[in-house]
PDB file of C-alpha atoms in Angstrom:
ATOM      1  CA  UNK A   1       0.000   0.000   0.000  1.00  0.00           C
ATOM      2  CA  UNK A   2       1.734   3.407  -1.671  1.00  0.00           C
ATOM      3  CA  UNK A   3       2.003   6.047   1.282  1.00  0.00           C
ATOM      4  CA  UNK A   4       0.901   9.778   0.450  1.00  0.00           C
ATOM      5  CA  UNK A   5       3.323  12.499   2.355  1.00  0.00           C
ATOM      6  CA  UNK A   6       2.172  16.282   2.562  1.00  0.00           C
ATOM      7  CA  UNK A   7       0.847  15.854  -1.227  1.00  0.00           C
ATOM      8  CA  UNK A   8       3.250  13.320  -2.787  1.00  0.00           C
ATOM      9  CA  UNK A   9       2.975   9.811  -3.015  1.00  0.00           C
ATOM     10  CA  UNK A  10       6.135   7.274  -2.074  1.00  0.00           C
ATOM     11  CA  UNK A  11       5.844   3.586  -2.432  1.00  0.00           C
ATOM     12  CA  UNK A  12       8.950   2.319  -0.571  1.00  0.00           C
ATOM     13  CA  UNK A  13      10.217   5.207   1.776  1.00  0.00           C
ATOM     14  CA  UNK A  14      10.217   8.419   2.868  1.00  0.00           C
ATOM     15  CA  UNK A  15      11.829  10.367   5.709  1.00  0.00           C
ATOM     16  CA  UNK A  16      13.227  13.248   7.212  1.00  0.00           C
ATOM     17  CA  UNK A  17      16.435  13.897   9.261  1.00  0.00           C
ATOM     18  CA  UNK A  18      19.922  12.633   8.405  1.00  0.00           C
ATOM     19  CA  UNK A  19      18.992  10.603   5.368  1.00  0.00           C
ATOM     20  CA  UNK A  20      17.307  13.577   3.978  1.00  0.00           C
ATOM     21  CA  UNK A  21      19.980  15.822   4.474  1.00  0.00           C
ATOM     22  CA  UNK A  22      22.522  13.507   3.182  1.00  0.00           C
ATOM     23  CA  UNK A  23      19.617  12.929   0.129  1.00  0.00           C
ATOM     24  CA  UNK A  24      20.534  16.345  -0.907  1.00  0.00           C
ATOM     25  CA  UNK A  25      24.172  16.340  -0.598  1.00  0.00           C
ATOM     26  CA  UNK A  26      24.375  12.929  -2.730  1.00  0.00           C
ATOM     27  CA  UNK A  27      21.706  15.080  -5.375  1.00  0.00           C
ATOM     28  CA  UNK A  28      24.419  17.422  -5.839  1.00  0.00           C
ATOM     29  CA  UNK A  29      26.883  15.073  -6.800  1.00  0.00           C
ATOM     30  CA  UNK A  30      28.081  13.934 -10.504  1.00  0.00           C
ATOM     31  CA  UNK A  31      29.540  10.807  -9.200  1.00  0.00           C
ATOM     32  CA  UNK A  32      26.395   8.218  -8.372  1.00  0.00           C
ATOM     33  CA  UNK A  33      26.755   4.682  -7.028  1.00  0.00           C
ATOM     34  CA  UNK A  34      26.784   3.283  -3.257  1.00  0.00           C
ATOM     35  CA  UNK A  35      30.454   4.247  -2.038  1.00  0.00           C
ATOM     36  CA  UNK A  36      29.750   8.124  -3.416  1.00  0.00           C
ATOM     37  CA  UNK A  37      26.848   8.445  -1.545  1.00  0.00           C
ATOM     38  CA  UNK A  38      28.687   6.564   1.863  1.00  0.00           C
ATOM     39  CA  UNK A  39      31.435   9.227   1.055  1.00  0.00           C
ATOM     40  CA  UNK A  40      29.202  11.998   1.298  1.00  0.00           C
ATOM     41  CA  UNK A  41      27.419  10.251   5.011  1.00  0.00           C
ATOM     42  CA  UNK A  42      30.849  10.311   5.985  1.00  0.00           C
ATOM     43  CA  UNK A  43      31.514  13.849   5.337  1.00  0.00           C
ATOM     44  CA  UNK A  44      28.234  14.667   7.127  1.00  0.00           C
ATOM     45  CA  UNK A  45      28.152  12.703  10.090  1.00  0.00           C
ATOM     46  CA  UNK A  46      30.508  14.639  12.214  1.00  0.00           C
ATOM     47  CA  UNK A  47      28.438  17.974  11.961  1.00  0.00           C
ATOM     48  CA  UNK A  48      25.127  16.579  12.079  1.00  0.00           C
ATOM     49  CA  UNK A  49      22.980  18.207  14.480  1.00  0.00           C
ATOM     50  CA  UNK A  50      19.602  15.555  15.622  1.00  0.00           C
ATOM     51  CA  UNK A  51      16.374  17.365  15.872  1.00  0.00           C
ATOM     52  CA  UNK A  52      13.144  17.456  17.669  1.00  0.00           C
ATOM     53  CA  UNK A  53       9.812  16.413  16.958  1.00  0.00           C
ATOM     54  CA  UNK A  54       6.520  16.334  18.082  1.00  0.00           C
ATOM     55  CA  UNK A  55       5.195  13.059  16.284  1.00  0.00           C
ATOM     56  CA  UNK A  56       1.037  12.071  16.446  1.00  0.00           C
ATOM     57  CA  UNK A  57       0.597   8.425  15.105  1.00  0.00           C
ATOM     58  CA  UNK A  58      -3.036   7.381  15.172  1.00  0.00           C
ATOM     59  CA  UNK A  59      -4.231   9.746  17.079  1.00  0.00           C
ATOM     60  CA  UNK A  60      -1.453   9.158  20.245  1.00  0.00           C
ATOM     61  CA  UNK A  61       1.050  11.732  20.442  1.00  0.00           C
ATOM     62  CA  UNK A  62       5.374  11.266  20.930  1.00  0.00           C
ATOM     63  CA  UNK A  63       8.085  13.620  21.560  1.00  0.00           C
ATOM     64  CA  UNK A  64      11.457  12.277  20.316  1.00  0.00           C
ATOM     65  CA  UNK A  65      15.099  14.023  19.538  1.00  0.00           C
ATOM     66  CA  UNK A  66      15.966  11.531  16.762  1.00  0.00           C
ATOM     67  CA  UNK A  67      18.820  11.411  14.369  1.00  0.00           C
ATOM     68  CA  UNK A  68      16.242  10.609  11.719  1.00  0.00           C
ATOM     69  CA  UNK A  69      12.737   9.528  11.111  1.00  0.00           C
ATOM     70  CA  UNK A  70      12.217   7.212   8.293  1.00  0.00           C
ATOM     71  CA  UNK A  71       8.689   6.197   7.209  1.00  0.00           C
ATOM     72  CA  UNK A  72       8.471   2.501   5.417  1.00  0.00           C
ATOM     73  CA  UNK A  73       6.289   0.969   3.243  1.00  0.00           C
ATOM     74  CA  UNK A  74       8.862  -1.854   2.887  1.00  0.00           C
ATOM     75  CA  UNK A  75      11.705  -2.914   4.828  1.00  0.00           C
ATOM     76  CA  UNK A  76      14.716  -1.371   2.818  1.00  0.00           C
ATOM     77  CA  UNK A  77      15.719   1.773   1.239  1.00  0.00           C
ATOM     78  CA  UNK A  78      17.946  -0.077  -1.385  1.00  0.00           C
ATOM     79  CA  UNK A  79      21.409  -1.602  -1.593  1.00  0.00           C
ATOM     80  CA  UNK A  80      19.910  -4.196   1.129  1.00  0.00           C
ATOM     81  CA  UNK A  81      20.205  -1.575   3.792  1.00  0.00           C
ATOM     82  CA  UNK A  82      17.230  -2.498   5.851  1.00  0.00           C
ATOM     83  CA  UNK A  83      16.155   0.351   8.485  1.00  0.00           C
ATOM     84  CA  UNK A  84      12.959  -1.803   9.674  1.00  0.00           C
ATOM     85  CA  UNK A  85      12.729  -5.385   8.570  1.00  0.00           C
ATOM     86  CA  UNK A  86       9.630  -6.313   9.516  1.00  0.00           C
ATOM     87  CA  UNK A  87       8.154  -3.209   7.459  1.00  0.00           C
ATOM     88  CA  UNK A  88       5.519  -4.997   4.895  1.00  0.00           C
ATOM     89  CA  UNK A  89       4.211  -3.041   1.562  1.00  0.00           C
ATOM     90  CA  UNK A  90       0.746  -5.775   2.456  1.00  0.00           C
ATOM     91  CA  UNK A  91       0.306  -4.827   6.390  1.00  0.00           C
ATOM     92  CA  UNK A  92      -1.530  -1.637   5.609  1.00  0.00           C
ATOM     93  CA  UNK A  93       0.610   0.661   8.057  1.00  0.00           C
ATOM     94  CA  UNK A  94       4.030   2.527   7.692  1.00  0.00           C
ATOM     95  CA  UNK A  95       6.727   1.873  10.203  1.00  0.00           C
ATOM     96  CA  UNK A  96       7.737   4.955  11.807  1.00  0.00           C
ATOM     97  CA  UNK A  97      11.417   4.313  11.938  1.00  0.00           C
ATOM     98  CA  UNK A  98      12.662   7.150  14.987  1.00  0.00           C
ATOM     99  CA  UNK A  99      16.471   6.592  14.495  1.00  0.00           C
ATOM    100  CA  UNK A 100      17.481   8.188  18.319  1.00  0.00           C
ATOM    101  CA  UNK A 101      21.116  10.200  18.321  1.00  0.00           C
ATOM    102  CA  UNK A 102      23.639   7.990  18.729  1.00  0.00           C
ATOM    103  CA  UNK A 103      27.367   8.570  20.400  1.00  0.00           C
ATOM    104  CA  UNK A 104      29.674   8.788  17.146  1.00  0.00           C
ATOM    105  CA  UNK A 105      31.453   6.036  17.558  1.00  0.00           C
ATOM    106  CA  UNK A 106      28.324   3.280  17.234  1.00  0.00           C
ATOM    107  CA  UNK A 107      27.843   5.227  13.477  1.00  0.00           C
ATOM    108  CA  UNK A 108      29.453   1.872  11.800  1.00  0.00           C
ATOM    109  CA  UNK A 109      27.523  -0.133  14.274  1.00  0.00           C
ATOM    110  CA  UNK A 110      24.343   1.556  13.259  1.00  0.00           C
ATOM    111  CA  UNK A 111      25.068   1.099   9.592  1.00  0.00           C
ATOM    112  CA  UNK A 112      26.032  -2.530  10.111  1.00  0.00           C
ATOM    113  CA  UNK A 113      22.910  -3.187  11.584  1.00  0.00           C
ATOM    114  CA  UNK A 114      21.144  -2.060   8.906  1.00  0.00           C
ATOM    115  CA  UNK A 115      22.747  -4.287   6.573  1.00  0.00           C
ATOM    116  CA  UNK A 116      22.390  -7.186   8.572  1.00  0.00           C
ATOM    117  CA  UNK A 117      18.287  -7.184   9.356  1.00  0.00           C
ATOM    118  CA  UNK A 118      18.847  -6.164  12.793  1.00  0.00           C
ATOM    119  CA  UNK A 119      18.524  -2.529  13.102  1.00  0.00           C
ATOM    120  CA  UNK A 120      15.390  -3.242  15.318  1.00  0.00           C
ATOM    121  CA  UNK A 121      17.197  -4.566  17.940  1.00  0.00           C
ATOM    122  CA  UNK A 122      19.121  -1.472  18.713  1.00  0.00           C
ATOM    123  CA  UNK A 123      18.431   0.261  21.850  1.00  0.00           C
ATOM    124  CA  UNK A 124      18.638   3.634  19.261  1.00  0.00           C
ATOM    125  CA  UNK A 125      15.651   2.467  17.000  1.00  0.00           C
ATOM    126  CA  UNK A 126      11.931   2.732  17.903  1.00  0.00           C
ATOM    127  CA  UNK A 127       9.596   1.289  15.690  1.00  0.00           C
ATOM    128  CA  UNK A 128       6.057   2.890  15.915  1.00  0.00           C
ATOM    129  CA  UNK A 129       3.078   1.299  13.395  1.00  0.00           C
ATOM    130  CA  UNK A 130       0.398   3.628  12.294  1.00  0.00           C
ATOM    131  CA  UNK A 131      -1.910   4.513   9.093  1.00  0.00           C
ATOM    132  CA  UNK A 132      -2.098   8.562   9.813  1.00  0.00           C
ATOM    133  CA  UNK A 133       1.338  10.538  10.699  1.00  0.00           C
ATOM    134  CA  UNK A 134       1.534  14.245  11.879  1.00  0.00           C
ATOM    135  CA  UNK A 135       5.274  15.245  12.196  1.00  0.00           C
ATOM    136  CA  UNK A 136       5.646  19.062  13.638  1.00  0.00           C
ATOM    137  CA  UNK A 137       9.819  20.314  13.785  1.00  0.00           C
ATOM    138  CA  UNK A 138      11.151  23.854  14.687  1.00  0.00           C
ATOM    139  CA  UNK A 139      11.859  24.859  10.987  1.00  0.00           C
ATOM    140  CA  UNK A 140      11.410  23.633   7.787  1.00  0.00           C
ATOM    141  CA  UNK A 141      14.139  21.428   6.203  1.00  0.00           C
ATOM    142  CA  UNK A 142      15.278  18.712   3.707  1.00  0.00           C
ATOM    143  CA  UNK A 143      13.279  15.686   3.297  1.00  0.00           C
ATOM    144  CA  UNK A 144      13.234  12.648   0.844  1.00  0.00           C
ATOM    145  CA  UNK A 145      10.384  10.556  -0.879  1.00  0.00           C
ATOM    146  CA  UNK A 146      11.421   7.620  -2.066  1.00  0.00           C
ATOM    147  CA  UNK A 147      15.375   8.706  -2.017  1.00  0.00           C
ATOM    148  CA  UNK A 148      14.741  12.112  -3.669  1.00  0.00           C
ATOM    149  CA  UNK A 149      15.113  14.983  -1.952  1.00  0.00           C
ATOM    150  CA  UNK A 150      12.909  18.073  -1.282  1.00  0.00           C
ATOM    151  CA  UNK A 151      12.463  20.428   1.240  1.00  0.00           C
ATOM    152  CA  UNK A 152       9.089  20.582   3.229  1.00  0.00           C
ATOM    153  CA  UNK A 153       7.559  22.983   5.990  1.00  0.00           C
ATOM    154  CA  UNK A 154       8.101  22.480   9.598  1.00  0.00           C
ATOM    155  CA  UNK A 155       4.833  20.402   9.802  1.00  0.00           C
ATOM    156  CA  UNK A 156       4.312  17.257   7.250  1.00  0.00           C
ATOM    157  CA  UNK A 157       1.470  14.550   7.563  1.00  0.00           C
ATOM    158  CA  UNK A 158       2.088  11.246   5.955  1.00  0.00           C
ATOM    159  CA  UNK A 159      -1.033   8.614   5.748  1.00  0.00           C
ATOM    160  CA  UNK A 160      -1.138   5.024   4.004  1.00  0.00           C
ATOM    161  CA  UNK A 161      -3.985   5.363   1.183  1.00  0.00           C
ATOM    162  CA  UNK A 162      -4.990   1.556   0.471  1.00  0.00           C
ATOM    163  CA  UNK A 163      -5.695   0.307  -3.019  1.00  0.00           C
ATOM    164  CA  UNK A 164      -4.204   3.126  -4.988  1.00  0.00           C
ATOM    165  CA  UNK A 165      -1.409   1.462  -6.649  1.00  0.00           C
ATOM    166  CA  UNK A 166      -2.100   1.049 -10.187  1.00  0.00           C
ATOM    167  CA  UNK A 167      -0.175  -1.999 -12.244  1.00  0.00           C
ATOM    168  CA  UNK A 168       0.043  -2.635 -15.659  1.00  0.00           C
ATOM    169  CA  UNK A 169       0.834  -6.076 -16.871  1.00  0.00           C
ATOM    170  CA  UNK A 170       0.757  -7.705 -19.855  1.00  0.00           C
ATOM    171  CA  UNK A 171      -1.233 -10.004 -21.414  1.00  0.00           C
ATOM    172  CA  UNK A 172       0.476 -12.877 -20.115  1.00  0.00           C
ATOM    173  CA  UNK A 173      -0.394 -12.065 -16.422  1.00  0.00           C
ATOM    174  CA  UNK A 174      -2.916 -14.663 -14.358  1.00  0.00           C
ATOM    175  CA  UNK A 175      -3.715 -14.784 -10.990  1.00  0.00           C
TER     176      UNK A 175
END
């Protein structure tokens, strides 16, 4: 089930916070590929300020400092990094992924995890499950749908909208 954020649809992912910001960086880059965007994370790690947010998921409200939020449809953003494995595109929620700030030195840790299906068992991810997101930060920033980036206002709502991914297959499909 596609997600819909603050008037865009995603299918796979969409989030705010460190992966957004280094989304842009990696946008203004000729070079493309895995190790120039892990370059550019590398760069960016060491200044990278977490932020606050007020968070209401299904009506029940949070307050979390987090490194990032990501919002899945699916478990992975791509290259197999996995930031909630149990996400499912067939569930009919989004896992709110609140990545917590983390000392420095646990960064490789944290993209280890990620790589190895286990970035829900650190004591820096939360997992929240919910259909209807409202996300309220100080000011308005960089965010990413689906790995591109954008910027978006301080407050963003993201919602699953059931049954309005469209397929078309060929003549050879059955079911």
């Amino acid at each position: 089930m596609p997600g819909k954020w603050t008037g865009s649809g995603f299918f796979n992912m969409a989030g705010m916070g460190f992966d957004a910001h280094i989304s842009q960086v990696f946008a203004q880059k000729t070079k493309r590929g895995f190790i120039t965007y892990f370059k550019s994370a590398l760069q960016e790690i060491i200044s990278y300020k977490s932020q606050s947010y007020h968070m209401e998921i299904d009506g029940k409200q949070y307050d979390r400092d987090a490194f990032m939020l990501s919002f899945a449809n699916s478990s992975q953003y791509g290259n197999n990094a996995h930031v909630s494995p149990q996400a499912s595109v067939q569930d009919g929620l989004l896992d709110v992924c609140v990545i917590k700030p983390f000392p420095l030195y646990r960064f490789p840790e944290m993209g280890l995890r990620m790589f190895t299906k286990t970035a829900d068992k650190s004591s820096f991810v939360e997992i929240i499950r919910g259909k209807k997101i409202q996300i309220k930060r100080k000011a308005a920033g960089p965010a990413h749908i689906d790995g591109e980036p954008q910027t978006i206002g301080a407050t963003a709502e993201i919602k699953v909208v059931p049954l309005s991914l469209k397929v078309i297959v060929g003549r050879q499909y059955s079911r």
